[in-house]
CSV table of C-alpha atoms in Angstrom, one decimal:
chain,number,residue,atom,x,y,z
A,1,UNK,CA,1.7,34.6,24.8
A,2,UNK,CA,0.1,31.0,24.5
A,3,UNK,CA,3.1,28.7,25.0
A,4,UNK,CA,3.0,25.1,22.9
A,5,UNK,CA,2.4,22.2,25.3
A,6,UNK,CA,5.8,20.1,25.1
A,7,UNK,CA,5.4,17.1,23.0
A,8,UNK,CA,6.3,14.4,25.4
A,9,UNK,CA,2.8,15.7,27.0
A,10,UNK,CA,1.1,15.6,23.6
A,11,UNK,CA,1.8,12.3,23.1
A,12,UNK,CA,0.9,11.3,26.8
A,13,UNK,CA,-2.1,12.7,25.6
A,14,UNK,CA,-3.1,11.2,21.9
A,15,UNK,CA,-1.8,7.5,23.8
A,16,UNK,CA,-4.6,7.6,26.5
A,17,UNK,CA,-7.5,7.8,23.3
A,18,UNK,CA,-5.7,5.9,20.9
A,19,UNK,CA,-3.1,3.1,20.3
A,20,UNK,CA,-0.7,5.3,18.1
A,21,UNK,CA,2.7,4.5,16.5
A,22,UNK,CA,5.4,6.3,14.8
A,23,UNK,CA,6.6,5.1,11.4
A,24,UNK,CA,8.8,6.4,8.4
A,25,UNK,CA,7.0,7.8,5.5
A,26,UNK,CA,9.1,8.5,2.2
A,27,UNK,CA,7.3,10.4,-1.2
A,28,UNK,CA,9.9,10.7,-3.6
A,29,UNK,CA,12.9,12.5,-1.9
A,30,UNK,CA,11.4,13.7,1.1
A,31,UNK,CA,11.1,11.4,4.6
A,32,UNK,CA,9.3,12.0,7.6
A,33,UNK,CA,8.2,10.4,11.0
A,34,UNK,CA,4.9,10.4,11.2
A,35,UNK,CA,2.7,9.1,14.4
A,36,UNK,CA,-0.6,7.7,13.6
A,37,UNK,CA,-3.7,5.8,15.6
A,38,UNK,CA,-1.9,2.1,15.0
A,39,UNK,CA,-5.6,0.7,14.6
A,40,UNK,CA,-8.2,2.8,12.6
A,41,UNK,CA,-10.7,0.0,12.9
A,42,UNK,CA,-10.8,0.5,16.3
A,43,UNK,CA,-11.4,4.1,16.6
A,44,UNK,CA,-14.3,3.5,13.8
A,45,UNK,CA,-15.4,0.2,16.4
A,46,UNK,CA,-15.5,2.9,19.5
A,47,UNK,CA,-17.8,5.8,17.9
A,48,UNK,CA,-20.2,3.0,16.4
A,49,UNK,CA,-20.4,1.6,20.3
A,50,UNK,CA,-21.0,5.0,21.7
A,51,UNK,CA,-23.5,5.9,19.4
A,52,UNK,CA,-25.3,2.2,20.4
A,53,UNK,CA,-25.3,3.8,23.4
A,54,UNK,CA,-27.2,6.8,22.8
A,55,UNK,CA,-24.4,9.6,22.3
A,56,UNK,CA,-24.9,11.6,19.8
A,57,UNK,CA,-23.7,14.1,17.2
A,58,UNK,CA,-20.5,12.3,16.5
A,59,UNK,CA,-18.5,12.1,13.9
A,60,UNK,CA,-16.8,9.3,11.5
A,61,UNK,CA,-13.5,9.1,12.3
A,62,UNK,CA,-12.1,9.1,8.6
A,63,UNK,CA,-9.2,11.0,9.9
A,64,UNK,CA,-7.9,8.3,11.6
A,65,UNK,CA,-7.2,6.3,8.4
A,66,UNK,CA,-3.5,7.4,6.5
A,67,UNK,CA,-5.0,8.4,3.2
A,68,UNK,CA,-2.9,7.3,0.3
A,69,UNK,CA,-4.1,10.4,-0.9
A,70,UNK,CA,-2.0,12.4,0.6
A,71,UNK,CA,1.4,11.2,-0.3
A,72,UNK,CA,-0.1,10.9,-3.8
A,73,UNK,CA,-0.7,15.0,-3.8
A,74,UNK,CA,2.8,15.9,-2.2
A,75,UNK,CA,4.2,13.1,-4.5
A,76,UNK,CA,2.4,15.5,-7.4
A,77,UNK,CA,3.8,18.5,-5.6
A,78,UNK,CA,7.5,17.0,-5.9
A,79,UNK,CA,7.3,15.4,-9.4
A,80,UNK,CA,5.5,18.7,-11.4
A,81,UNK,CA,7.7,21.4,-9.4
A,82,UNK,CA,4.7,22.9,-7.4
A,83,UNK,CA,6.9,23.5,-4.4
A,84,UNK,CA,9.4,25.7,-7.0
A,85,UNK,CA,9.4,29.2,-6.9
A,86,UNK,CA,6.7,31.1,-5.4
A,87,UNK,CA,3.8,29.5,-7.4
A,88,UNK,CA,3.8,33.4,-9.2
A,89,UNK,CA,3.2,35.4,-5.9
A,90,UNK,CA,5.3,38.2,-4.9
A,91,UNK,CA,9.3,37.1,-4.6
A,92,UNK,CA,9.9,38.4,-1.4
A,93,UNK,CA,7.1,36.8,0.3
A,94,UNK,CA,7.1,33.1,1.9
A,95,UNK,CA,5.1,30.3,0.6
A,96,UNK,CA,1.8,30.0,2.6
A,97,UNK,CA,0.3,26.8,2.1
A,98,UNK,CA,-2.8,25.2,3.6
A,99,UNK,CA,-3.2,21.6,4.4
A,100,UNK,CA,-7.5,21.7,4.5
A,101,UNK,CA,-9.2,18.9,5.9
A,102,UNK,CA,-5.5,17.7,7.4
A,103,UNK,CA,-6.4,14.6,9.4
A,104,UNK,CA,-2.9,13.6,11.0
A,105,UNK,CA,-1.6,15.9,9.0
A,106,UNK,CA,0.6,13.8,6.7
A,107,UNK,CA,0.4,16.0,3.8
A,108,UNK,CA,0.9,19.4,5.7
A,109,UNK,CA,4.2,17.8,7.1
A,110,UNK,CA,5.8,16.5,4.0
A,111,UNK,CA,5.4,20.1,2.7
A,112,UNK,CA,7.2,21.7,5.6
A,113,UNK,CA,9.3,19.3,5.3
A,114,UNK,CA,10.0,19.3,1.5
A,115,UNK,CA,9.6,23.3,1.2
A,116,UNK,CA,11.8,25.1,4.5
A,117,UNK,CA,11.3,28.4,3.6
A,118,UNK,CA,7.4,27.9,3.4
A,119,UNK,CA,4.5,27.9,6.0
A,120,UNK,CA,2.0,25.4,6.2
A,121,UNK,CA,-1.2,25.9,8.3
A,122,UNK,CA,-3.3,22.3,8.8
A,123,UNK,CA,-6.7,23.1,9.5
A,124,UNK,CA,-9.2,20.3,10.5
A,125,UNK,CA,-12.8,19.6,12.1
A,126,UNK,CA,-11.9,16.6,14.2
A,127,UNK,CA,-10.1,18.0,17.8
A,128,UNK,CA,-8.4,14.3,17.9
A,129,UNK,CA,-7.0,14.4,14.4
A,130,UNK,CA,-5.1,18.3,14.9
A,131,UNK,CA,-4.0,16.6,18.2
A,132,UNK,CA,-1.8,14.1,16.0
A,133,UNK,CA,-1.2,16.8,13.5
A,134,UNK,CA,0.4,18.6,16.2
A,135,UNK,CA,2.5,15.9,16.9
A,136,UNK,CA,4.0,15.4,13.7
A,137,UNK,CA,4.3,18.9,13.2
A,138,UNK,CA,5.9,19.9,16.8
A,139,UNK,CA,9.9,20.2,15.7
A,140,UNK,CA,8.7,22.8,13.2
A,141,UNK,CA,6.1,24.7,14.9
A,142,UNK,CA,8.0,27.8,14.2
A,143,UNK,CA,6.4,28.2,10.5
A,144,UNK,CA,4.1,25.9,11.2
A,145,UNK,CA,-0.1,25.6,13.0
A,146,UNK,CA,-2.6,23.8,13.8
A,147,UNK,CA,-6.3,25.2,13.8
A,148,UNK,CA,-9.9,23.7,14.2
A,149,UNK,CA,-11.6,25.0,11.2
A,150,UNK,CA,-15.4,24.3,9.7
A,151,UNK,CA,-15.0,25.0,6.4
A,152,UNK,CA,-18.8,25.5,6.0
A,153,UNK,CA,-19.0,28.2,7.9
A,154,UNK,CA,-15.1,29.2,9.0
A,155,UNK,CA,-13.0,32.1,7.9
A,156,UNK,CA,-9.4,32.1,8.7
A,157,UNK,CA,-9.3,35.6,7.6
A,158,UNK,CA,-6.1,34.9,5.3
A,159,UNK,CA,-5.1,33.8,2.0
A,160,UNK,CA,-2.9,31.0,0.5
A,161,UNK,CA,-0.9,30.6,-2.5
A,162,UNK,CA,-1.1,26.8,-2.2
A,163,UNK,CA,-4.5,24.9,-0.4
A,164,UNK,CA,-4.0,21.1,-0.8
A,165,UNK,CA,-6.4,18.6,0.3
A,166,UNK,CA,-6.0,14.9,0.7
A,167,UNK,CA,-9.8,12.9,0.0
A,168,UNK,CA,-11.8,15.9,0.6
A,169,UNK,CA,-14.7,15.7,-2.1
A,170,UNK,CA,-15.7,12.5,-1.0
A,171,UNK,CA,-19.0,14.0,0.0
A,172,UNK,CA,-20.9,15.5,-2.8
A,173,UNK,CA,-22.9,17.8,-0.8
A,174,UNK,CA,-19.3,19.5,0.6
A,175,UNK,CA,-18.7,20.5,-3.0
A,176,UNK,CA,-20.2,23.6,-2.5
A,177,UNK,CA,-18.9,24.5,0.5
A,178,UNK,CA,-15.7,23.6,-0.2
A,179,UNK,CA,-16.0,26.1,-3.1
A,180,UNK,CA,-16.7,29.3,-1.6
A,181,UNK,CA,-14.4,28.1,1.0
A,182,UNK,CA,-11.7,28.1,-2.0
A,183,UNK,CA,-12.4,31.3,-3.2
A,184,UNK,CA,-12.3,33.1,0.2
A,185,UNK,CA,-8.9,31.9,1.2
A,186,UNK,CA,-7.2,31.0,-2.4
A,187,UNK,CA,-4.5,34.0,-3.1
A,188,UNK,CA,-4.3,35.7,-6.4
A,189,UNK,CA,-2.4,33.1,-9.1
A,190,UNK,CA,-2.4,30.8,-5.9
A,191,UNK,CA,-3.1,27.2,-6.9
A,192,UNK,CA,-5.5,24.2,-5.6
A,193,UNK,CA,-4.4,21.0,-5.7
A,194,UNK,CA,-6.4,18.1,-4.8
A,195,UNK,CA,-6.1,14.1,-4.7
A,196,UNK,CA,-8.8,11.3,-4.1
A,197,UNK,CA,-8.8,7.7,-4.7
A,198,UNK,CA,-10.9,7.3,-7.8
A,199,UNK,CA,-14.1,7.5,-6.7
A,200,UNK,CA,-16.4,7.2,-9.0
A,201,UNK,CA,-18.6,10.6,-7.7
A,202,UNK,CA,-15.9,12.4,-8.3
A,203,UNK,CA,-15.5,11.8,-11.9
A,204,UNK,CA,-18.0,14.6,-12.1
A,205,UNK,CA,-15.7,17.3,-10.3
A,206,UNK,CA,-13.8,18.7,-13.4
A,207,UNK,CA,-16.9,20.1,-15.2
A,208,UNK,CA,-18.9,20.6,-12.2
A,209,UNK,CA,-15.9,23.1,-10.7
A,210,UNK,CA,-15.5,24.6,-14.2
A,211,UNK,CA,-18.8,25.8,-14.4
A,212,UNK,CA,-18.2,27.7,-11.2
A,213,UNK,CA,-15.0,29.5,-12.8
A,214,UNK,CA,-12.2,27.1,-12.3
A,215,UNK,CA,-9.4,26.0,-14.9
A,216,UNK,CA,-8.6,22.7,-14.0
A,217,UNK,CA,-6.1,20.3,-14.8
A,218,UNK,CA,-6.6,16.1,-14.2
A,219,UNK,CA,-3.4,13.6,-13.5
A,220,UNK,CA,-3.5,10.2,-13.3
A,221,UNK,CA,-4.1,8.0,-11.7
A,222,UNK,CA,-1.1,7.3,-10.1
A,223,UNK,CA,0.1,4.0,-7.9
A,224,UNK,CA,0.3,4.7,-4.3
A,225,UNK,CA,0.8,2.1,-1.9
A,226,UNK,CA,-1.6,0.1,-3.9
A,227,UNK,CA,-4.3,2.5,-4.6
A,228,UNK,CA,-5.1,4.7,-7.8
A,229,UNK,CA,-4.9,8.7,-6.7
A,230,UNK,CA,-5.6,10.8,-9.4
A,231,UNK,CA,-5.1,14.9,-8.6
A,232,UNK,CA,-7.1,17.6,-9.4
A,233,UNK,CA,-5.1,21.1,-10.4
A,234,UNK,CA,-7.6,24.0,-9.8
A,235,UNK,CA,-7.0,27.7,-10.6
A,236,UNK,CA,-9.0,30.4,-10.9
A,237,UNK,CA,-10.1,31.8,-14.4
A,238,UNK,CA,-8.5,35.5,-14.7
């Protein structure tokens, strides 16, 4: 039985890489605590130094940034009933949920939060990012987990009835990918929601994804701390 380290030793251990902090984070009617690296500059300023130093195959640390994004999905979550009911999946069954490409896993915990009956796995590339993930998501470990996943090549060998994902098409080549990624772990009637910050690449992801079989839906933009998130509503074509 592996036995969760306590989190007085996570956090022993996420402050010896990183000034992090723990701040209050309200979407709508739902608050958390959330810890976070204090200073994302910084962690961006230490990979660029290692690399002038000849280390290679690192990564950039985008995780280490709070994306408005993800309080503008949950905020989408709240104010269109998405956490309601059982999104059309059997009655008896709990809401499984997947926070993909989690970072500090703000989103994935404002869903536990918001939805108790529910479980919420946050899934992630960066080791560093599912440490603070881990963190925030500690007092309910019970329903919910943490995982390292590649989702160019992962299979987590289960499906979800929700998969959010906070700024995760910022990379055009990741679109495809990230599709046969969705359709491997995306439950029958299960839904995708997705929100990004208005980039302009991504004005092309509504046709592009319903050429590959996808109803989708477009919000927005909507005002979040300052920034324009518009969400993407993705499910597949019956």
């Amino acid at each position: 039985m592996t036995i969760d380290p306590p989190l007085a030793t996570l956090r022993e251990q996420a402050g010896s890489l990183f000034a992090i902090e723990t701040v209050d984070v309200n979407v709508r009617d739902v608050s958390v605590r959330f810890t976070r690296v204090s200073d994302p500059d910084q962690v961006l300023d230490d990979v660029c130094d290692l690399e002038s130093k000849g280390v290679r195959g690192l990564h950039v640390p985008y995780w280490a940034a709070v994306w408005e994004s993800a309080a503008g999905v949950v905020g989408h979550l709240l104010e269109h009933g998405r956490l309601d009911g059982r999104l059309d999946t059997e009655s008896s069954k709990r809401l499984n949920v997947l926070d993909l490409g989690c970072g500090m896993g703000l989103a994935g915990l404002l869903v536990a939060t918001a939805r108790p009956d529910c479980t919420v796995t946050l899934v992630d590339y960066e080791a560093h990012a599912l440490l603070l993930a881990q963190i925030n998501c500690h007092a309910m470990r019970d329903r919910t987990s943490v995982r390292l996943c590649d989702w160019q090549t992962d299979d987590l060998g289960e499906r979800f009835d929700l998969i959010v994902g906070s700024d995760i098409l910022y990379e055009r080549d990741q679109w495809d990918f990230l599709d046969r990624f969705w359709k491997k772990h995306l439950s029958e009637g299960g839904r995708l929601v997705l929100g990004e910050p208005m980039r302009p690449k991504a004005d092309e992801f509504a046709a592009w994804s319903r050429e590959r079989g996808w109803r989708v839906e477009e919000f927005g933009p909507r005002d979040q701390e300052g920034k324009r998130i518009r969400v993407f509503e993705l499910q597949a074509n019956v």
